[in-house]
PDB file of C-alpha atoms in Angstrom:
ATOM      1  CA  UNK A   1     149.588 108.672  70.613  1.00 90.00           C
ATOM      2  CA  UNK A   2     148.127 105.974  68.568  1.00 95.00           C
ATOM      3  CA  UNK A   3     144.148 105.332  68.579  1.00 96.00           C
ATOM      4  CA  UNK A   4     142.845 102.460  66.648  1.00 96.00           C
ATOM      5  CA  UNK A   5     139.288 102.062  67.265  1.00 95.00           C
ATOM      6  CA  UNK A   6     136.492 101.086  64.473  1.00 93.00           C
ATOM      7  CA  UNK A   7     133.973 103.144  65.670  1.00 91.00           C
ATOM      8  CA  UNK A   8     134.389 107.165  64.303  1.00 90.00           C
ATOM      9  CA  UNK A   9     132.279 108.968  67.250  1.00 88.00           C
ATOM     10  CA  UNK A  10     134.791 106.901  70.103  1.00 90.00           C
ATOM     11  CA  UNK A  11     137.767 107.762  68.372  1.00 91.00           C
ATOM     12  CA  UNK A  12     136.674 111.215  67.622  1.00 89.00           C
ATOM     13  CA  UNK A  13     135.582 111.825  71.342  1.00 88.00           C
ATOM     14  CA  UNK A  14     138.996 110.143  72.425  1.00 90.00           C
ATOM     15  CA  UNK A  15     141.476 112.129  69.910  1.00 89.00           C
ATOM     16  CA  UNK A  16     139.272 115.520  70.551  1.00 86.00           C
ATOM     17  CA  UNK A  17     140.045 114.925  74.748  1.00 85.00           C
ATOM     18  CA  UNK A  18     143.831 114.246  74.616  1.00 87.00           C
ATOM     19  CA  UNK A  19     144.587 116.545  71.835  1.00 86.00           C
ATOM     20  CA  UNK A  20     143.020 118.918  74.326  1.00 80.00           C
ATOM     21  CA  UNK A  21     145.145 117.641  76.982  1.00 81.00           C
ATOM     22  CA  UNK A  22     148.146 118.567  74.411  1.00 80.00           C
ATOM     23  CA  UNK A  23     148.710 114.602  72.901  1.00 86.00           C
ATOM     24  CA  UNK A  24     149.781 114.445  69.419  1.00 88.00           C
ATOM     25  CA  UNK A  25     147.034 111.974  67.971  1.00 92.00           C
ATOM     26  CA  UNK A  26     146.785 109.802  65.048  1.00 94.00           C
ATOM     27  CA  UNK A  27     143.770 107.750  64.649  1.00 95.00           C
ATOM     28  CA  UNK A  28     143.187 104.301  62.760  1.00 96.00           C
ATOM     29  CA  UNK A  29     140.250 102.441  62.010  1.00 95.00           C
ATOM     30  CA  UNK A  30     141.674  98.363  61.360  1.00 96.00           C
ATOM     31  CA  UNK A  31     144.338  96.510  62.408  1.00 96.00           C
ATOM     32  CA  UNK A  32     146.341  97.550  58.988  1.00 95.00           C
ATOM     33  CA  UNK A  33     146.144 101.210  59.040  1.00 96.00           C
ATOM     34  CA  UNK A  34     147.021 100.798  62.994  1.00 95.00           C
ATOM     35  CA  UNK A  35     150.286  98.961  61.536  1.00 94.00           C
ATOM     36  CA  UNK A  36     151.051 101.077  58.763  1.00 94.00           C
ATOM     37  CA  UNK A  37     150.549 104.428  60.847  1.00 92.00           C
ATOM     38  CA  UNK A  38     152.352 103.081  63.750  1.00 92.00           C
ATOM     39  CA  UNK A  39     155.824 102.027  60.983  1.00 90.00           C
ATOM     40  CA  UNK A  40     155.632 105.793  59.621  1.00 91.00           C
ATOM     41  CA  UNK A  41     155.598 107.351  63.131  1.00 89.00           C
ATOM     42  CA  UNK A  42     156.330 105.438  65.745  1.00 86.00           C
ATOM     43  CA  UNK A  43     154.191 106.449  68.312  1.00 90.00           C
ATOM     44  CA  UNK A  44     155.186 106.674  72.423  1.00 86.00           C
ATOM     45  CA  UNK A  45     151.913 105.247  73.082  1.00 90.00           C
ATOM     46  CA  UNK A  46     149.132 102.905  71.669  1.00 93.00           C
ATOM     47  CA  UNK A  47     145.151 103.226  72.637  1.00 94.00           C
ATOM     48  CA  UNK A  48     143.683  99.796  70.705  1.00 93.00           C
ATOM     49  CA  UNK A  49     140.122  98.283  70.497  1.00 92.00           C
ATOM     50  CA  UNK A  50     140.190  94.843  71.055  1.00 89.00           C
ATOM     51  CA  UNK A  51     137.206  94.065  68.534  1.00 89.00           C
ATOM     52  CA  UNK A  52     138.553  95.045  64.869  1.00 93.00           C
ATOM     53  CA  UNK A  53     137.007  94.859  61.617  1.00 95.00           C
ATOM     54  CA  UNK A  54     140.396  92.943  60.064  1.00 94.00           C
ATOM     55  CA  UNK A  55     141.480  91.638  62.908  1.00 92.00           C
ATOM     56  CA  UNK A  56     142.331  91.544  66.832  1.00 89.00           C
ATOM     57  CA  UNK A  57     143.451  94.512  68.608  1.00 89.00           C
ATOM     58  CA  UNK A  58     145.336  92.131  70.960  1.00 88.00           C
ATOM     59  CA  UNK A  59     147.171  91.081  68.392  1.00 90.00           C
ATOM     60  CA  UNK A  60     148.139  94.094  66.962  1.00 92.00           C
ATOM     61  CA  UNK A  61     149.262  95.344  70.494  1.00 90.00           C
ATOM     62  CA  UNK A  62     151.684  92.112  70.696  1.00 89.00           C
ATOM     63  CA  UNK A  63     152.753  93.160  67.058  1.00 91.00           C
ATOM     64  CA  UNK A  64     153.536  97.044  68.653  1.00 91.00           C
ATOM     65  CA  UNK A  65     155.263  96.315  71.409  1.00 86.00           C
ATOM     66  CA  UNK A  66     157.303  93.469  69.424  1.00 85.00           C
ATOM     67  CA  UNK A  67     158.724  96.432  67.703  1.00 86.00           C
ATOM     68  CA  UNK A  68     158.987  98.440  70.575  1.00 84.00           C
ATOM     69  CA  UNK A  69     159.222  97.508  73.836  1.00 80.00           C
ATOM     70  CA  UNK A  70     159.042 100.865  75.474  1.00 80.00           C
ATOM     71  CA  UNK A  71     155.428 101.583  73.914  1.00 85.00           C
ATOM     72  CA  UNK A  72     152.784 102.433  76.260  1.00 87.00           C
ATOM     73  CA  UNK A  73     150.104  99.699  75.405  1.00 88.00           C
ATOM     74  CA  UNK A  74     146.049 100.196  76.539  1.00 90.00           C
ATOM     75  CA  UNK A  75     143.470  98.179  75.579  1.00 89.00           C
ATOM     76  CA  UNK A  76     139.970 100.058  75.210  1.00 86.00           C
ATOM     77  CA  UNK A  77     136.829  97.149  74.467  1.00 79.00           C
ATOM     78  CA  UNK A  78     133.371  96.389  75.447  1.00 78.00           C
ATOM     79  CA  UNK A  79     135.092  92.895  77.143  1.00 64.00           C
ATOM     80  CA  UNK A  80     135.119  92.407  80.689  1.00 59.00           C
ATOM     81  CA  UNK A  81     135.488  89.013  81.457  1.00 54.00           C
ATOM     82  CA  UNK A  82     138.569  88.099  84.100  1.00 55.00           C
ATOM     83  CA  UNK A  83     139.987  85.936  81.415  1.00 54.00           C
ATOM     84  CA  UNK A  84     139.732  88.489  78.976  1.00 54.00           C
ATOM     85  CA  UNK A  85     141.471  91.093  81.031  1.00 52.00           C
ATOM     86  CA  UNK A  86     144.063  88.808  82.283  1.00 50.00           C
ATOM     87  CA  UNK A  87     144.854  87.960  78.758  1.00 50.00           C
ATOM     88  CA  UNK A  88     145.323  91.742  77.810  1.00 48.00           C
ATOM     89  CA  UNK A  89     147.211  92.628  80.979  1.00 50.00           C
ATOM     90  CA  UNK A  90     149.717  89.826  80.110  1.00 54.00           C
ATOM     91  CA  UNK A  91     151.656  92.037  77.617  1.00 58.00           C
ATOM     92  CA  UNK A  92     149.709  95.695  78.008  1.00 70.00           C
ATOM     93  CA  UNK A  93     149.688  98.177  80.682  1.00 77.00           C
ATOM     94  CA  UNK A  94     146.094  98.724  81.385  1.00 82.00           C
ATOM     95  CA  UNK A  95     142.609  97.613  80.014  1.00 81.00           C
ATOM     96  CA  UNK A  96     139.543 100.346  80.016  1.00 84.00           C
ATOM     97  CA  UNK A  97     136.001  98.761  79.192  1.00 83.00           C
ATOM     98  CA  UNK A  98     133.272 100.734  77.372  1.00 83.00           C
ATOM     99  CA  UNK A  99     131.091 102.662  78.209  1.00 82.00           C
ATOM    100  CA  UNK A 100     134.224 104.449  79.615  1.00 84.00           C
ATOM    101  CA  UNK A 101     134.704 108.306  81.226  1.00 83.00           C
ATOM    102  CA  UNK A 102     137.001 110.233  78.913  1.00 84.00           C
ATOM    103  CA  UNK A 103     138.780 112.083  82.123  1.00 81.00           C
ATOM    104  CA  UNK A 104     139.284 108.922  83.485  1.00 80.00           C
ATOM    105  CA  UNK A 105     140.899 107.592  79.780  1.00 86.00           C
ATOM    106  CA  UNK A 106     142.918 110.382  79.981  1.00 84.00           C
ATOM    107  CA  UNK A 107     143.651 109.877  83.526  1.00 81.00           C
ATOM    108  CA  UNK A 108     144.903 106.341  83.108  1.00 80.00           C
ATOM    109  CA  UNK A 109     147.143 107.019  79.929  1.00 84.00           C
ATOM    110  CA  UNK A 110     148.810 109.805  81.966  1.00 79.00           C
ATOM    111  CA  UNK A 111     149.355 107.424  84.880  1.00 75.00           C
ATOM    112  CA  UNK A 112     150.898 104.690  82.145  1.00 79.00           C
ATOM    113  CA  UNK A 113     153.351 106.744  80.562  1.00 78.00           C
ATOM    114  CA  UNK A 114     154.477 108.133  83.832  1.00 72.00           C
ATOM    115  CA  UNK A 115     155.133 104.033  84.808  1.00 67.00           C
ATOM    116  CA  UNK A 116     156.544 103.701  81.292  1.00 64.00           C
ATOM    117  CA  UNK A 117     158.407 106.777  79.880  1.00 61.00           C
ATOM    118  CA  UNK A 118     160.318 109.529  81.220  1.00 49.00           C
ATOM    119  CA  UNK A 119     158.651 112.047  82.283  1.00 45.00           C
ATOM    120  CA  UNK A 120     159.259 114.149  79.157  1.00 47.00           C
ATOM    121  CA  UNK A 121     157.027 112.728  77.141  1.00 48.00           C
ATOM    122  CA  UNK A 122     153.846 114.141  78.772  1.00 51.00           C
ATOM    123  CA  UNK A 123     152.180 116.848  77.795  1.00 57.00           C
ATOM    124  CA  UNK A 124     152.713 120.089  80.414  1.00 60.00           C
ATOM    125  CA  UNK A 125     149.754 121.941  81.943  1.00 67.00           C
ATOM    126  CA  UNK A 126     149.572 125.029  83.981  1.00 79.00           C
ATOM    127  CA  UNK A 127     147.316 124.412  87.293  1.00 86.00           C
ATOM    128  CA  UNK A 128     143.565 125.062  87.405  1.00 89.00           C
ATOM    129  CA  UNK A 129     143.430 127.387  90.043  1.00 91.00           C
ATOM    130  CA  UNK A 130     139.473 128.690  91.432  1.00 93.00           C
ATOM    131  CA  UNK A 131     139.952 130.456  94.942  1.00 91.00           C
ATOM    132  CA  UNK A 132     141.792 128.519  97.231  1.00 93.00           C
ATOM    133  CA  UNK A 133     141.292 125.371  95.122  1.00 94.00           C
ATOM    134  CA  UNK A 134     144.104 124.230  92.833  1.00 94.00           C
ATOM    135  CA  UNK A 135     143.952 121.347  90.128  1.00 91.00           C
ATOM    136  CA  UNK A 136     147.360 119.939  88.549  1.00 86.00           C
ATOM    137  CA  UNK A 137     146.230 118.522  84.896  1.00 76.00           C
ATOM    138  CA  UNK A 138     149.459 116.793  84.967  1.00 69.00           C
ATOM    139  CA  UNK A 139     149.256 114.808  87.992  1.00 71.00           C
ATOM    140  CA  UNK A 140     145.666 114.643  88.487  1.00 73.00           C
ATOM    141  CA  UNK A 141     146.015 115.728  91.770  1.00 85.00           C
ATOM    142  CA  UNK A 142     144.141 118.295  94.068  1.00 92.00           C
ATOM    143  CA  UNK A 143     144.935 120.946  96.733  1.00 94.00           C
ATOM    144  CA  UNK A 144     142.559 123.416  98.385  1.00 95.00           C
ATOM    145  CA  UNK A 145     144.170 125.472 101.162  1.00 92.00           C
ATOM    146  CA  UNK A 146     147.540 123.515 100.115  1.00 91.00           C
ATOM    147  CA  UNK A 147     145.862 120.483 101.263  1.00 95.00           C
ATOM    148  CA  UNK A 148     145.788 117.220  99.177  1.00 93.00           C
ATOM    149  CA  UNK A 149     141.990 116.414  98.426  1.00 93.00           C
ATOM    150  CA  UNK A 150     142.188 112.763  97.658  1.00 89.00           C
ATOM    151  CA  UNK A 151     139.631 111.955  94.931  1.00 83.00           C
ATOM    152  CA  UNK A 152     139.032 109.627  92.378  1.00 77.00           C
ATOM    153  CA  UNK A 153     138.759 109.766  88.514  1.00 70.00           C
ATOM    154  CA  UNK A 154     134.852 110.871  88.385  1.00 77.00           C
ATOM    155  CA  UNK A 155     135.512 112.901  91.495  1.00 84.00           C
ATOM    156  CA  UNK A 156     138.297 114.985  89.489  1.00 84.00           C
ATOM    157  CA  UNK A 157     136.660 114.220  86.276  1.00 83.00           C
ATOM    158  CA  UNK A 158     133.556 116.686  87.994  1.00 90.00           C
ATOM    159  CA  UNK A 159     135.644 119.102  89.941  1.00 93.00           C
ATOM    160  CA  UNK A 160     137.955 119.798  86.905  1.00 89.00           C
ATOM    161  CA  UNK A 161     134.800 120.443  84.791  1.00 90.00           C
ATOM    162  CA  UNK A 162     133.116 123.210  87.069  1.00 94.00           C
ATOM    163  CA  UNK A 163     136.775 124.775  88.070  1.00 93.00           C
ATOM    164  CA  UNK A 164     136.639 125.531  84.022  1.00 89.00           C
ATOM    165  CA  UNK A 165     133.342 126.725  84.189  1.00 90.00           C
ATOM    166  CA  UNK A 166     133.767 128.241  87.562  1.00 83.00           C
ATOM    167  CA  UNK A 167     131.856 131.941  86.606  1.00 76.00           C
ATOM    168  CA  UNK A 168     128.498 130.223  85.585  1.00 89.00           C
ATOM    169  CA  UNK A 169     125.968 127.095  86.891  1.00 93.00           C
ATOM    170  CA  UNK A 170     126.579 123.723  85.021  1.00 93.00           C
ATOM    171  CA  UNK A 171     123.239 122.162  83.960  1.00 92.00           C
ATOM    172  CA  UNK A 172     122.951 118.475  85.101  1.00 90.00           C
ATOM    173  CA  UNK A 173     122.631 117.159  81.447  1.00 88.00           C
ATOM    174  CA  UNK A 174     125.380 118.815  80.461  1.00 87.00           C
ATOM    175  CA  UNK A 175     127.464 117.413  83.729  1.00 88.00           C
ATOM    176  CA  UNK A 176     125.842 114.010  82.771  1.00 84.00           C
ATOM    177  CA  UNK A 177     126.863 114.362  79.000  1.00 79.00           C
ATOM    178  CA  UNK A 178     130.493 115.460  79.829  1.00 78.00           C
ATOM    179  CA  UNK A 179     131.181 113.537  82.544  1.00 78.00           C
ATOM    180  CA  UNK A 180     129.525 110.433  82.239  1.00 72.00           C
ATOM    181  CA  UNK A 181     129.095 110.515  78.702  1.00 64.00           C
ATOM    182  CA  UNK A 182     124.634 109.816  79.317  1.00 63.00           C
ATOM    183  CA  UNK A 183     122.461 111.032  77.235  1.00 57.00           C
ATOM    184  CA  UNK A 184     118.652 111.019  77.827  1.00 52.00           C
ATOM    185  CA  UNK A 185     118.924 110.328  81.627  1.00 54.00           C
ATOM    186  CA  UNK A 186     117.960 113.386  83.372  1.00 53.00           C
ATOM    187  CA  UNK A 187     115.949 111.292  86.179  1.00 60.00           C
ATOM    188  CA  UNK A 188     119.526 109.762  86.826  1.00 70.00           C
ATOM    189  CA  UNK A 189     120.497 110.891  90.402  1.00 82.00           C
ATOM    190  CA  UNK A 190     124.267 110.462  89.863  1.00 84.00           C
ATOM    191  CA  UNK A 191     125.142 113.881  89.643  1.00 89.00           C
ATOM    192  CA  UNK A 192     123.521 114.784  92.786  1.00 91.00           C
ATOM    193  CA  UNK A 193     125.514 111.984  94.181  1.00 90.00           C
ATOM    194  CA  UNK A 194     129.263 113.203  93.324  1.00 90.00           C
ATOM    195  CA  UNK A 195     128.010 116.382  94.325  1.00 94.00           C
ATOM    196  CA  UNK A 196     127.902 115.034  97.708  1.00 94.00           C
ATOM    197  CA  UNK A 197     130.993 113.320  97.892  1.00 92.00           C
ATOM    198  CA  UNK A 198     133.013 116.320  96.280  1.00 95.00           C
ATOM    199  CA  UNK A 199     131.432 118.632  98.730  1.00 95.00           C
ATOM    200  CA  UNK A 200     132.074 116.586 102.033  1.00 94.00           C
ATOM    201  CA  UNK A 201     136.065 116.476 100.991  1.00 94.00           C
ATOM    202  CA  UNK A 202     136.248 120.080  99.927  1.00 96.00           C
ATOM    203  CA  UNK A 203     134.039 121.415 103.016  1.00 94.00           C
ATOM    204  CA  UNK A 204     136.496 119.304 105.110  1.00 95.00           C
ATOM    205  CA  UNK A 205     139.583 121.978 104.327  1.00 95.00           C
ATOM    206  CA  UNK A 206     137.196 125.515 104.135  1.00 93.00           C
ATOM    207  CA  UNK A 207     134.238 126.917 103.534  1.00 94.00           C
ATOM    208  CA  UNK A 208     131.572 125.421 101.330  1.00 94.00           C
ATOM    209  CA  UNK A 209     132.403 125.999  97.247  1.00 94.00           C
ATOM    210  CA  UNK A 210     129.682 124.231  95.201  1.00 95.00           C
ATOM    211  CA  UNK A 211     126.844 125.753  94.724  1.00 94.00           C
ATOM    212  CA  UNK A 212     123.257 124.821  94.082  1.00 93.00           C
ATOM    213  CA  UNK A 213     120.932 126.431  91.500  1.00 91.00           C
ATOM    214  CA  UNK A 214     117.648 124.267  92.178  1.00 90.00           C
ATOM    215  CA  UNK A 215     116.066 122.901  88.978  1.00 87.00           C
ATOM    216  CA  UNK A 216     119.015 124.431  87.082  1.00 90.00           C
ATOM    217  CA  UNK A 217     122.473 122.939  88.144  1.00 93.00           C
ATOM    218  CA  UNK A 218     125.740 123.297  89.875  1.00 95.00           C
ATOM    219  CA  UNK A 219     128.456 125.876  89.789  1.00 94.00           C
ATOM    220  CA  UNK A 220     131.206 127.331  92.549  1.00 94.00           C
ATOM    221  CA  UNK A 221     131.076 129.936  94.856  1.00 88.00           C
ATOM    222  CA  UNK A 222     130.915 133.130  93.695  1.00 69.00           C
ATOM    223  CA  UNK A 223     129.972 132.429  90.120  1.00 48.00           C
ATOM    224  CA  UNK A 224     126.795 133.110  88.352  1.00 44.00           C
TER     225      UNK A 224
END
């Protein structure tokens, strides 16, 4: 996996998350280390700011997958404009604006080398398992009762984080930071909101499973 992206702390946060979730990760700052990395190693897939210092990252993704045609290609800007995206889409496989979810950049890489590359070239990960809940890291799907919960990227992007911390309560900053990537918005009510939504799907298929600690946080059933 290729990263080019100017800014250190996104490319940092990005490589930290997938080499987490088991990617090999190299990381360039400009449109000529991107190119000079990218000859040396030739990378399956290719996670490019549009907005370079030397250059545009569009145009260093057409440059990629001129060499290689079988390169997973993602755009990753501040850019949302439909002519902007349409642009991108026209020769990548998927556009992410900023600010951006980390689970759900992982998420979407996953699901683009699955459309793009045989399925050995992602990364393998045993199931989260929590009671009767189960979480596959590979497919980024959900069972609870061997039911499918059907939920979407923040949904899972939540879940997955208290499953890990599934013996203790979660304060809301830290769901906010991790999650959501906010900092400073404690008054924000978006955690309370998920919470909801995560617990009206699970309670559907068993007995309730998050857990309230008023003033405090969140956690699972039979934790801390």
């Amino acid at each position: 996996m290729l990263i080019v992206e100017d800014e250190p702390s996104i490319a940092d946060v990005l490589a930290i998350a997938l080499r987490y979730h088991r990617f090999e990760v190299m990381t360039a700052g400009t449109v000529r280390e991107g190119l000079a990395l990218a000859t040396r190693t030739r990378p399956d897939a290719a996670l490019l700011d549009v907005m370079l210092p030397d250059g545009d990252g569009r145009a260093l993704g057409r440059e990629l997958r001129a060499r290689r045609p079988d390169l997973a290609l993602v755009f990753l800007t501040a850019r949302d404009a439909p002519a902007e995206i349409v642009g991108a889409l026209g020769f990548g496989d998927d556009y992410i604006t900023k600010p951006f979810n980390i689970d759900e950049v992982v998420a979407r890489l996953g699901a683009v080398l699955r459309r793009t590359r045989s399925a050995d070239v992602l990364p393998e990960r045993p199931p989260l398992r929590y009671g009767d809940l189960e979480l596959d890291e590979t497919a980024y799907t959900v069972h609870r009762s061997g039911h499918t919960v059907q939920l979407t990227p923040t949904e899972y992007a939540l879940l997955r984080f208290l499953v890990r911390n599934g013996g203790r309560v979660v304060p809301k900053e830290q769901l906010l930071r991790h999650v959501w990537q906010y900092e400073h918005t404690a008054e924000s009510t978006v955690v309370e909101t998920y919470i909801s939504y995560l617990r009206r799907k699970l309670e559907a298929l068993g007995p309730p499973l998050i857990t309230t600690r008023r003033g405090v946080g969140y956690g699972l059933a039979g934790g801390a």
